[in-house]
Structure formats: structure tokens, C-alpha cells
Short mmCIF file of C-alpha atoms and ligand atoms in Angstrom, two decimals:
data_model
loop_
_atom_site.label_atom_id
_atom_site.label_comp_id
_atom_site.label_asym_id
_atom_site.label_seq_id
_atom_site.Cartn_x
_atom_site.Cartn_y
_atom_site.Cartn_z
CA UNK A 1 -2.41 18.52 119.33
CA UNK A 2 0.01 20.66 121.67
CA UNK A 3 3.59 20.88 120.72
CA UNK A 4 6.22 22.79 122.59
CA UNK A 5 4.30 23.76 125.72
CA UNK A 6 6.54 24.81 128.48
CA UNK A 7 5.27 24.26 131.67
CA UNK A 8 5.88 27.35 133.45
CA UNK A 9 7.50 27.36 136.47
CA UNK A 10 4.68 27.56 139.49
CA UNK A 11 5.65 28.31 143.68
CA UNK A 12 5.20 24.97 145.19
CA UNK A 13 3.91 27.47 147.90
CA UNK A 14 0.62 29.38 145.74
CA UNK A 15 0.34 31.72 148.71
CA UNK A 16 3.97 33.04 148.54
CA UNK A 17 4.66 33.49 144.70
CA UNK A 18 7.49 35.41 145.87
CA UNK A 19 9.49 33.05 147.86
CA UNK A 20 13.22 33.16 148.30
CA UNK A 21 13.19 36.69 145.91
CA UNK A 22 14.66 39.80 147.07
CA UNK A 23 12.66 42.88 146.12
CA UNK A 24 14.12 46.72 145.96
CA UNK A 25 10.66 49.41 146.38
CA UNK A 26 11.57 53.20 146.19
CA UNK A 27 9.99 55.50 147.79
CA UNK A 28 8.88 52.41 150.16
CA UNK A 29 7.79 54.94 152.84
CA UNK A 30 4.55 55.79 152.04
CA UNK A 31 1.78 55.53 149.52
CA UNK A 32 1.85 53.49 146.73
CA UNK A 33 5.37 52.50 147.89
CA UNK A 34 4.46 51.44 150.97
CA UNK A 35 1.34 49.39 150.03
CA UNK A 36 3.97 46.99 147.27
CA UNK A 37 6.54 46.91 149.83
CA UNK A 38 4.23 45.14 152.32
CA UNK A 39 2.49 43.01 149.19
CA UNK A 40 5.40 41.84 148.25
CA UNK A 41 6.62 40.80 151.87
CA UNK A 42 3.41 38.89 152.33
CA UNK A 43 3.82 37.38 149.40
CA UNK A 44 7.31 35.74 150.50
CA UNK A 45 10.29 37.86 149.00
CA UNK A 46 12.53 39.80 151.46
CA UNK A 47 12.49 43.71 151.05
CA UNK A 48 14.59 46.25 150.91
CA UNK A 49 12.74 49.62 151.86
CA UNK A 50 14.22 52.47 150.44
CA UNK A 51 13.60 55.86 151.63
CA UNK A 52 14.83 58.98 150.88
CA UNK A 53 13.16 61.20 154.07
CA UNK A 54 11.49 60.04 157.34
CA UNK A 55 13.58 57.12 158.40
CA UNK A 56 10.85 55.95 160.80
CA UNK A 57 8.14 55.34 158.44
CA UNK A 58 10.42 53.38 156.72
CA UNK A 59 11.57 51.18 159.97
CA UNK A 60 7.94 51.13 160.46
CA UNK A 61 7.03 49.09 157.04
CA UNK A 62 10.25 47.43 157.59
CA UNK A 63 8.60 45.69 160.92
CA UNK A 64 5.43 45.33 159.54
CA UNK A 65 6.78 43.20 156.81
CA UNK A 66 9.02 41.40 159.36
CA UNK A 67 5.62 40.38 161.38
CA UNK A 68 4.33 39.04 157.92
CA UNK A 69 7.43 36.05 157.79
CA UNK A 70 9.31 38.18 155.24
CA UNK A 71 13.00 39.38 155.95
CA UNK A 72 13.48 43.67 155.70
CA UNK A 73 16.14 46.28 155.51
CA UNK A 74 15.76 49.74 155.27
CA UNK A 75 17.94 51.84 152.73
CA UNK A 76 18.38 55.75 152.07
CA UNK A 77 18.92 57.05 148.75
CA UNK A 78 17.91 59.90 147.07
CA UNK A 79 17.46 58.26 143.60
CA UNK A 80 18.42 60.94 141.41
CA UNK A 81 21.79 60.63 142.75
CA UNK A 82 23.90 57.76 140.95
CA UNK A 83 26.21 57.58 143.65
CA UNK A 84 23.58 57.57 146.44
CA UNK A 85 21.99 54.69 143.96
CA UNK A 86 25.08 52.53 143.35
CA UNK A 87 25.49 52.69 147.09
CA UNK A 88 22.62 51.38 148.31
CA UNK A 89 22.02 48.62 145.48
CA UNK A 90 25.66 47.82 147.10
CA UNK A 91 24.07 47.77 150.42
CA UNK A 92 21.37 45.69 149.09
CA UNK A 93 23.86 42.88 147.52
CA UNK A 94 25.64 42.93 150.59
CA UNK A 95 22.65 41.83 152.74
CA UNK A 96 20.17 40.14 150.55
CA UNK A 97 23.20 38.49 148.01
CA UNK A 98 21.03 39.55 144.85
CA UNK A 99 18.35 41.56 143.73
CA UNK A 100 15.16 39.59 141.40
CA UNK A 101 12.28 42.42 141.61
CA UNK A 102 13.14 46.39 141.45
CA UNK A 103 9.65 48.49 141.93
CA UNK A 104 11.21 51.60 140.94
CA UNK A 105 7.84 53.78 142.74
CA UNK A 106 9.49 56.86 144.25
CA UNK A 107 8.14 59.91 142.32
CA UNK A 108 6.84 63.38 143.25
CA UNK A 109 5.24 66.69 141.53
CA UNK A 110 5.95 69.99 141.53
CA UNK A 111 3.12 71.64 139.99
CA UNK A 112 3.27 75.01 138.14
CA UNK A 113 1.24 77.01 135.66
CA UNK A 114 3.33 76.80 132.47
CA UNK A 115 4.60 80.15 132.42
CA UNK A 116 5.88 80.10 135.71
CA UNK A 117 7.42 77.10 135.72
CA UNK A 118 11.05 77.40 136.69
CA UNK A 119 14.05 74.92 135.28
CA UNK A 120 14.31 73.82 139.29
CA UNK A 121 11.05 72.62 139.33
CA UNK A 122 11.15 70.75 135.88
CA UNK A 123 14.84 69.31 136.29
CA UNK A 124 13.66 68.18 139.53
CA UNK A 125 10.41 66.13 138.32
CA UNK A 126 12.79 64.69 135.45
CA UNK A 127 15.61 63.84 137.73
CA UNK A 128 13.66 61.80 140.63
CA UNK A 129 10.46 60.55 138.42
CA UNK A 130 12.84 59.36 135.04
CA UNK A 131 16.36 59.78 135.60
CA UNK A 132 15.97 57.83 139.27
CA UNK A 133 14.08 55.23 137.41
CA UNK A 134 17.00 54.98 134.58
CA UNK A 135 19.50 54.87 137.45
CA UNK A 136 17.98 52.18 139.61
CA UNK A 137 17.16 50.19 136.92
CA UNK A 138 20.51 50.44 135.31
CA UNK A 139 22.23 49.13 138.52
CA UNK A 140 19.23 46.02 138.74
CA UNK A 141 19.70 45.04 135.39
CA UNK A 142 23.62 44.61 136.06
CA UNK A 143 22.69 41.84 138.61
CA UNK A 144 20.05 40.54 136.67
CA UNK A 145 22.61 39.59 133.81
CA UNK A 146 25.58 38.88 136.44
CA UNK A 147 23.24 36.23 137.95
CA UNK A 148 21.12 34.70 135.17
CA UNK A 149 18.06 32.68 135.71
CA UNK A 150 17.71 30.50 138.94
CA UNK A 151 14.78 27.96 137.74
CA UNK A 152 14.34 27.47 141.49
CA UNK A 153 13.48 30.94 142.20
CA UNK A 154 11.83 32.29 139.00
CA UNK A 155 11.60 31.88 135.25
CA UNK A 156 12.63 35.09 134.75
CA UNK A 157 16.32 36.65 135.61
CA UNK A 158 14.62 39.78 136.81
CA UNK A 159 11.53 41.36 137.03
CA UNK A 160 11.53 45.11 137.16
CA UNK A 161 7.88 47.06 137.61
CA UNK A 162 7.93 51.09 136.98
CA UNK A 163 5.41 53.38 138.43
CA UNK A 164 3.93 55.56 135.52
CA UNK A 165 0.43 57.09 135.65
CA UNK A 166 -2.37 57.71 133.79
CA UNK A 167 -0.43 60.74 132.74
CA UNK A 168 1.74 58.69 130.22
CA UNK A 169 -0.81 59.26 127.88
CA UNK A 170 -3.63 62.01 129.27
CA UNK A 171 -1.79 65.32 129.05
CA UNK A 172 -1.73 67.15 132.27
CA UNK A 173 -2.12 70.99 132.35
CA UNK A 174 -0.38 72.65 135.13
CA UNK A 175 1.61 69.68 135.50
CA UNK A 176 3.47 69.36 132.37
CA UNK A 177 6.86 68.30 134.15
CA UNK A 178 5.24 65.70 135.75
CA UNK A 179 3.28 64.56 132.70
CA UNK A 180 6.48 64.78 130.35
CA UNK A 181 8.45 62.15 133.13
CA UNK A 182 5.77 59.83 132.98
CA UNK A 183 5.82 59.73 129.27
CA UNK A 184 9.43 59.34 129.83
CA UNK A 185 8.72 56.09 131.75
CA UNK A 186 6.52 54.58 129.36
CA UNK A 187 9.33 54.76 126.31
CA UNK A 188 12.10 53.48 129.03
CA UNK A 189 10.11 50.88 130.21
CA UNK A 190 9.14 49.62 126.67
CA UNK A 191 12.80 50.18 124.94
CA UNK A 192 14.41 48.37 128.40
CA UNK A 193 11.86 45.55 127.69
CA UNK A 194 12.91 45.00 123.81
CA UNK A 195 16.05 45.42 124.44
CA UNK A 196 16.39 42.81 127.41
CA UNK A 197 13.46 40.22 126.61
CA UNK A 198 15.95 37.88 125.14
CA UNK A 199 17.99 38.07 128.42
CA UNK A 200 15.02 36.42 130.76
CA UNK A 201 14.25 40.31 132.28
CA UNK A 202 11.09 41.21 131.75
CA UNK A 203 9.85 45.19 132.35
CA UNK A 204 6.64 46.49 132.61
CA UNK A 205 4.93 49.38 134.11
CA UNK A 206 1.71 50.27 136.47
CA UNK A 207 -0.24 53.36 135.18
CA UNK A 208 -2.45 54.19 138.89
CA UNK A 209 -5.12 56.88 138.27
CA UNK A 210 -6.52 58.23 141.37
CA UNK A 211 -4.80 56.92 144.06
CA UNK A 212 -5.34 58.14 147.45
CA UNK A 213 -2.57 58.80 148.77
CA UNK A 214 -0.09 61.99 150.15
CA UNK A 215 1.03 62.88 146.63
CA UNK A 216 -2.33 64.18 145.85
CA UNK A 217 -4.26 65.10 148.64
CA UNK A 218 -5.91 67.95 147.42
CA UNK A 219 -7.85 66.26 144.92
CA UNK A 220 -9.93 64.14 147.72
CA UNK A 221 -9.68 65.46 150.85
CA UNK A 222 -12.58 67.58 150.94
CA UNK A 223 -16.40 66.57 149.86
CA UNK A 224 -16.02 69.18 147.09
CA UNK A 225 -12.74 67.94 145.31
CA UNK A 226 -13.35 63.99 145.56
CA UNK A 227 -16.98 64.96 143.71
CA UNK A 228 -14.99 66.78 141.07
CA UNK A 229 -12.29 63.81 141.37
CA UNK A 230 -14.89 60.77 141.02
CA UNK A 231 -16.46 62.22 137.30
CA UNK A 232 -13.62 61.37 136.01
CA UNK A 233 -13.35 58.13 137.09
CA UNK A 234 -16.06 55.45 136.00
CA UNK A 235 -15.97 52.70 137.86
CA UNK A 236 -16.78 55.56 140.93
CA UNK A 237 -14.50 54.92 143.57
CA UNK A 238 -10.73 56.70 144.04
CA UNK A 239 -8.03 53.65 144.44
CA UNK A 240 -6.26 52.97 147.04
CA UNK A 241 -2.44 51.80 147.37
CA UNK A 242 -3.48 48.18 147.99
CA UNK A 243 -5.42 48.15 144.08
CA UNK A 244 -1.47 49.04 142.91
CA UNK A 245 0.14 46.63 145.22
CA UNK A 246 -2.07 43.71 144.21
CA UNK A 247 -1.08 44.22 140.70
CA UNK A 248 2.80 44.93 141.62
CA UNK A 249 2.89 41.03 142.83
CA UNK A 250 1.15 39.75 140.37
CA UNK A 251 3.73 41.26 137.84
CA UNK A 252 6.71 40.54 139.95
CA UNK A 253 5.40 36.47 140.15
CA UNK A 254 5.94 33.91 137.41
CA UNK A 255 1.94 34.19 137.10
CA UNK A 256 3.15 36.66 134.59
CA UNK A 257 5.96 35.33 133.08
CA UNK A 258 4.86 35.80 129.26
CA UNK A 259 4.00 39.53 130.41
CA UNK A 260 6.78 42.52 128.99
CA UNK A 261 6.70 45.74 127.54
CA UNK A 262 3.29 46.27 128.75
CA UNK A 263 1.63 49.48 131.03
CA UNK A 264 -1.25 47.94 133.05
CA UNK A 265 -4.11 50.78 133.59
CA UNK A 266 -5.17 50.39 137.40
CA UNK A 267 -7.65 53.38 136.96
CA UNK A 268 -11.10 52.30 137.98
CA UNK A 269 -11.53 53.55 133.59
CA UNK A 270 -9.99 56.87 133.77
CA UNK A 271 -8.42 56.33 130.48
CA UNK A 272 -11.65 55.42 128.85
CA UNK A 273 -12.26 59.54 128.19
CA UNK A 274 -15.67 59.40 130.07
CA UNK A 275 -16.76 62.50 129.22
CA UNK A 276 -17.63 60.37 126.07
CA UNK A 277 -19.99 58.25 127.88
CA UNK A 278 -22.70 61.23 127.62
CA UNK A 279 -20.68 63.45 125.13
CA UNK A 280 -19.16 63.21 121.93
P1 LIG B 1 3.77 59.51 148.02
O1 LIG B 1 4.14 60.94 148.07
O2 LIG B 1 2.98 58.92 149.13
O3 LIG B 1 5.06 58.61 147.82
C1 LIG B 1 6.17 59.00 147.04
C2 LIG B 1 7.40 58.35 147.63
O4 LIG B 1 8.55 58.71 146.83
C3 LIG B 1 7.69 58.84 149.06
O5 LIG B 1 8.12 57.75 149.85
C4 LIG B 1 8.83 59.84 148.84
O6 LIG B 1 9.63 60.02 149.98
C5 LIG B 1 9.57 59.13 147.72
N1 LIG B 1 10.56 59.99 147.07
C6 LIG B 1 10.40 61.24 146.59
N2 LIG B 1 11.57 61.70 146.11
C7 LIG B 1 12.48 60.71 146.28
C8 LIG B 1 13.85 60.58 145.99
N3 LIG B 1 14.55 61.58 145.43
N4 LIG B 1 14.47 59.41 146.30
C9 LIG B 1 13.80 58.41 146.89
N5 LIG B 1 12.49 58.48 147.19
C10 LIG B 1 11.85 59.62 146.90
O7 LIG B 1 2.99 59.34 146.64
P2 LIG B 1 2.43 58.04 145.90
O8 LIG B 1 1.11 58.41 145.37
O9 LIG B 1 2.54 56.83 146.75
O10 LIG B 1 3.43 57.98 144.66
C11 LIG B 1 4.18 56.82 144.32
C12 LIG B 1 4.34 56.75 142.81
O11 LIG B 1 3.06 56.55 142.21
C13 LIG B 1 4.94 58.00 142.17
O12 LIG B 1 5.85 57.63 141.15
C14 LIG B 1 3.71 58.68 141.56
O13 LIG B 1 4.05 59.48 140.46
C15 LIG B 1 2.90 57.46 141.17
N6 LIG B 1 1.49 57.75 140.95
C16 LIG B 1 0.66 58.06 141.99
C17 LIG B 1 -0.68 58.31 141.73
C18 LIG B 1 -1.67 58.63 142.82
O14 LIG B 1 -2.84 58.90 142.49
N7 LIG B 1 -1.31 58.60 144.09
C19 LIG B 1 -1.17 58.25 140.43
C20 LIG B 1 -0.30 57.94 139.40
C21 LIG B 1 1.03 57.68 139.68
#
């Protein structure tokens, strides 16, 4: 016989999950970013796009999520700045009132052999892919707790989604900066999750593989590279932004309300080491 079972708390509305929620995606400009920005939007929550560069691809997802119903501001803030950061979760309060989903996306690589690498280019893949994920989290989390749960509007108090990679656990040669920021993501996403479970917030993170998208171009834009690209990847396809942003709203809905602590793969089976498949 079942004891105990809490109904969880479903949208009356099963094609906007998101209603009445207020979302925060960095690096909402392009990519990735871009694609959960406009997910989430069509899913019902209102958006705030943040950008750090190119203020008209940002306008430009901000009308495109407009068209889809959803309300949209557009925000500029380097995230590896804490006082560009408090500002524009300020901004954010100011015209949305509260804050239940941070997608804290905005990332970028600067690639080096190891021995050339200088301290710019590591301090700069730590500051913008870990540190600007501790920041805007940080300032989330504040609302999260100063607000509480609203049953009406979610089970949870907060929701916050990090973009990691694949490269939280395959090492990366070449890219160890980048590599070394992603495994910083997964141990702040899962420590932020322990440590704020009992308080209704609930953290996980997306781990994309091959994602087509500016960040990497140069692994599929010619015939050569995406052959090169798709033996590592078994299911035989790149991804593309809408495979992340598909996910992103799933996480961000009470769909997965019993879900925290947890890196979902989105990878077409990169992490399945299939060189194994034939090898080993
Ligand atoms: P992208 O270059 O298209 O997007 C990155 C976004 O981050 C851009 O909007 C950029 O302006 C923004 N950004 C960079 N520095 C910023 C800063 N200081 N402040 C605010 N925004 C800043 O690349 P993408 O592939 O869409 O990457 C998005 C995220 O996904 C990154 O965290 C990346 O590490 C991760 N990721 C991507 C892939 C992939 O295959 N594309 C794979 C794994 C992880």
C-alpha cells in the first residue's frame, strides 16, 4: 500500500511548465545560450538575456522570445566581475520582482599547448567558466532563500542549471584550463546542491559533448574535422543547441523536482570511451 506520496506539483498548463517563472541565461547571445533562452521562453517563464558583447544578438533573442508569449529583457554583464554581476541580478529584481531559474551557460576557451600557456589565458578560463558561475549563483541563491517556495509557481525555491561539458571528466590536452573549470563546475554544482537541498534549491548541471556551435567551430566546419569529430561520438551525429535546451527545461520544470546534484550527459555517448567498442 502507498504511504506518504506527495503529489508533486504539475502546470495546470503541460505546454508551459515554466509559467509565471523568471529565468536568468548567461551568455544568452548565442549558442547553447541562446537555444535555453528561447526554450525556456516557449516554455512560459520570462527571460532575462544576458550578454556580455554584441548587444544586438541579444535584442534579437530578446524579440524572438517576445513573439513566443514570453516577457524579455536584455542585460550586460561580464560575469567574472562581481560588481557587473550584483548589478544586473539588481536589474533583474527590479524588472522581473524575483529570479526562480539561473542557467549559468556563458563560458569560453582559450586553448594553449601546456607549455605555452600563459597565467592570462588560464585566470581567464577560471574567472568567466567557474568564478562567473560561483558569482551568479551566489547572488540567485540569495533570492532563492529571501523568497522561499511559492507552491503556485514551483515546488522548488530555485532551480539553478550549470553548463559543464564532457570535459568534467575526459581530460582535455591542449585545453587544460578549460578542462580544469569544468571540473570546477562539477564539485560546485554538487557541494551547492548538498549544501542547499534542504532549502527547496535544487542544482544540477548539463555536460554537452559536441555541440555545434561558435565555441568550437573548428572541429566541424570542414568535411575533414566533423569525420575526425563524429568517431568519437556514437550515436553519429554532432548536437545541436536545441538537444541542450530541451534538457535545460526539463531540469528547470517541476518534471524534475526529485532531480539534484546530478550532471546529465547530452553527448550522443561520448563518455562511453568508444574507442572500446572495437578496442580494449
Ligand atoms: P558560444 O561561444 O556560442 O557561447 C558562449 C557565450 O558566453 C557567448 O554568448 C559569449 O558572449 C558568452 N560569454 C563569454 N564570456 C562571457 C562573460 N565574461 N560574461 C558573460 N558572457 C560571456 O559557445 P557555446 O557552445 O554556446 O557555449 C556555451 C556553454 O556551453 C559554455 O559554458 C561552454 O563551455 C559549454 N559547452 C559547449 C560545448 C559545445 O560543444 N558547444 C560543449 C560543452 C560545453
Amino acid at each position: 500500500m502507498r504511504k506518504n506520496l506527495t503529489i508533486v506539483n504539475t502546470s495546470p498548463d503541460p505546454l508551459k511548465p515554466l509559467k509565471n517563472q523568471k529565468a536568468l541565461v548567461t551568455g544568452a547571445n548565442s549558442g547553447i545560450g541562446e537555444a535555453c533562452a528561447l526554450a525556456l521562453g516557449a516554455a512560459g517563464a520570462d527571460v532575462a538575456v544576458n550578454y556580455v558583447s554584441r548587444p544586438e544578438e541579444a535584442e534579437r533573442v530578446v524579440q524572438s522570445i517576445k513573439q513566443s508569449g514570453s516577457n524579455a529583457i536584455a542585460i550586460q554583464a561580464d560575469v567574472s566581475r562581481e560588481d557587473q554581476v550584483q548589478a544586473m541580478f539588481a536589474e533583474m529584481l527590479k524588472q522581473f520582482g524575483t529570479i526562480d531559474i539561473l542557467v549559468n551557460n556563458a563560458g569560453l576557451q582559450r586553448d594553449s599547448p601546456f607549455q605555452d600557456m600563459t597565467l592570462e589565458q588560464w585566470n581567464t578560463v577560471i574567472a568567466i567558466n567557474l568564478t562567473g558561475q560561483f558569482l551568479c549563483a551566489r547572488e540567485a541563491v540569495r533570492e532563492f532563500l529571501r523568497r522561499g517556495v511559492v507552491p503556485d509557481v514551483s515546488t522548488a525555491a530555485g532551480k539553478i542549471i550549470c553548463m559543464s561539458s564532457v570535459h568534467e571528466v575526459i581530460p582535455w590536452g591542449g585545453h587544460v584550463n578549460y578542462a580544469a573549470s569544468k571540473g570546477g563546475v562539477m564539485q560546485l554544482m554538487k557541494s551547492m546542491a548538498q549544501e542547499l537541498a534542504p532549502k527547496k534549491i535544487r542544482v544540477n548541471s548539463i555536460a554537452p559533448g559536441a555541440i555545434k556551435t561558435p565555441i568550437n567551430r573548428s572541429a566541424w566546419d570542414t568535411p575533414e574535422a566533423e569525420a575526425a569529430l563524429l568517431k568519437l561520438i556514437p550515436a553519429g551525429r554532432a548536437g545541436v543547441p536545441l538537444d541542450i535546451a530541451r534538457v535545460a527545461v526539463w531540469l528547470a520544470s517541476d518534471a524534475s523536482d526529485y532531480v539534484t546534484g546530478t550532471t546529465l550527459f547530452v553527448d550522443g555517448g561520448m563518455t562511453l570511451y568508444p574507442g572500446f567498442a572495437t578496442g580494449g
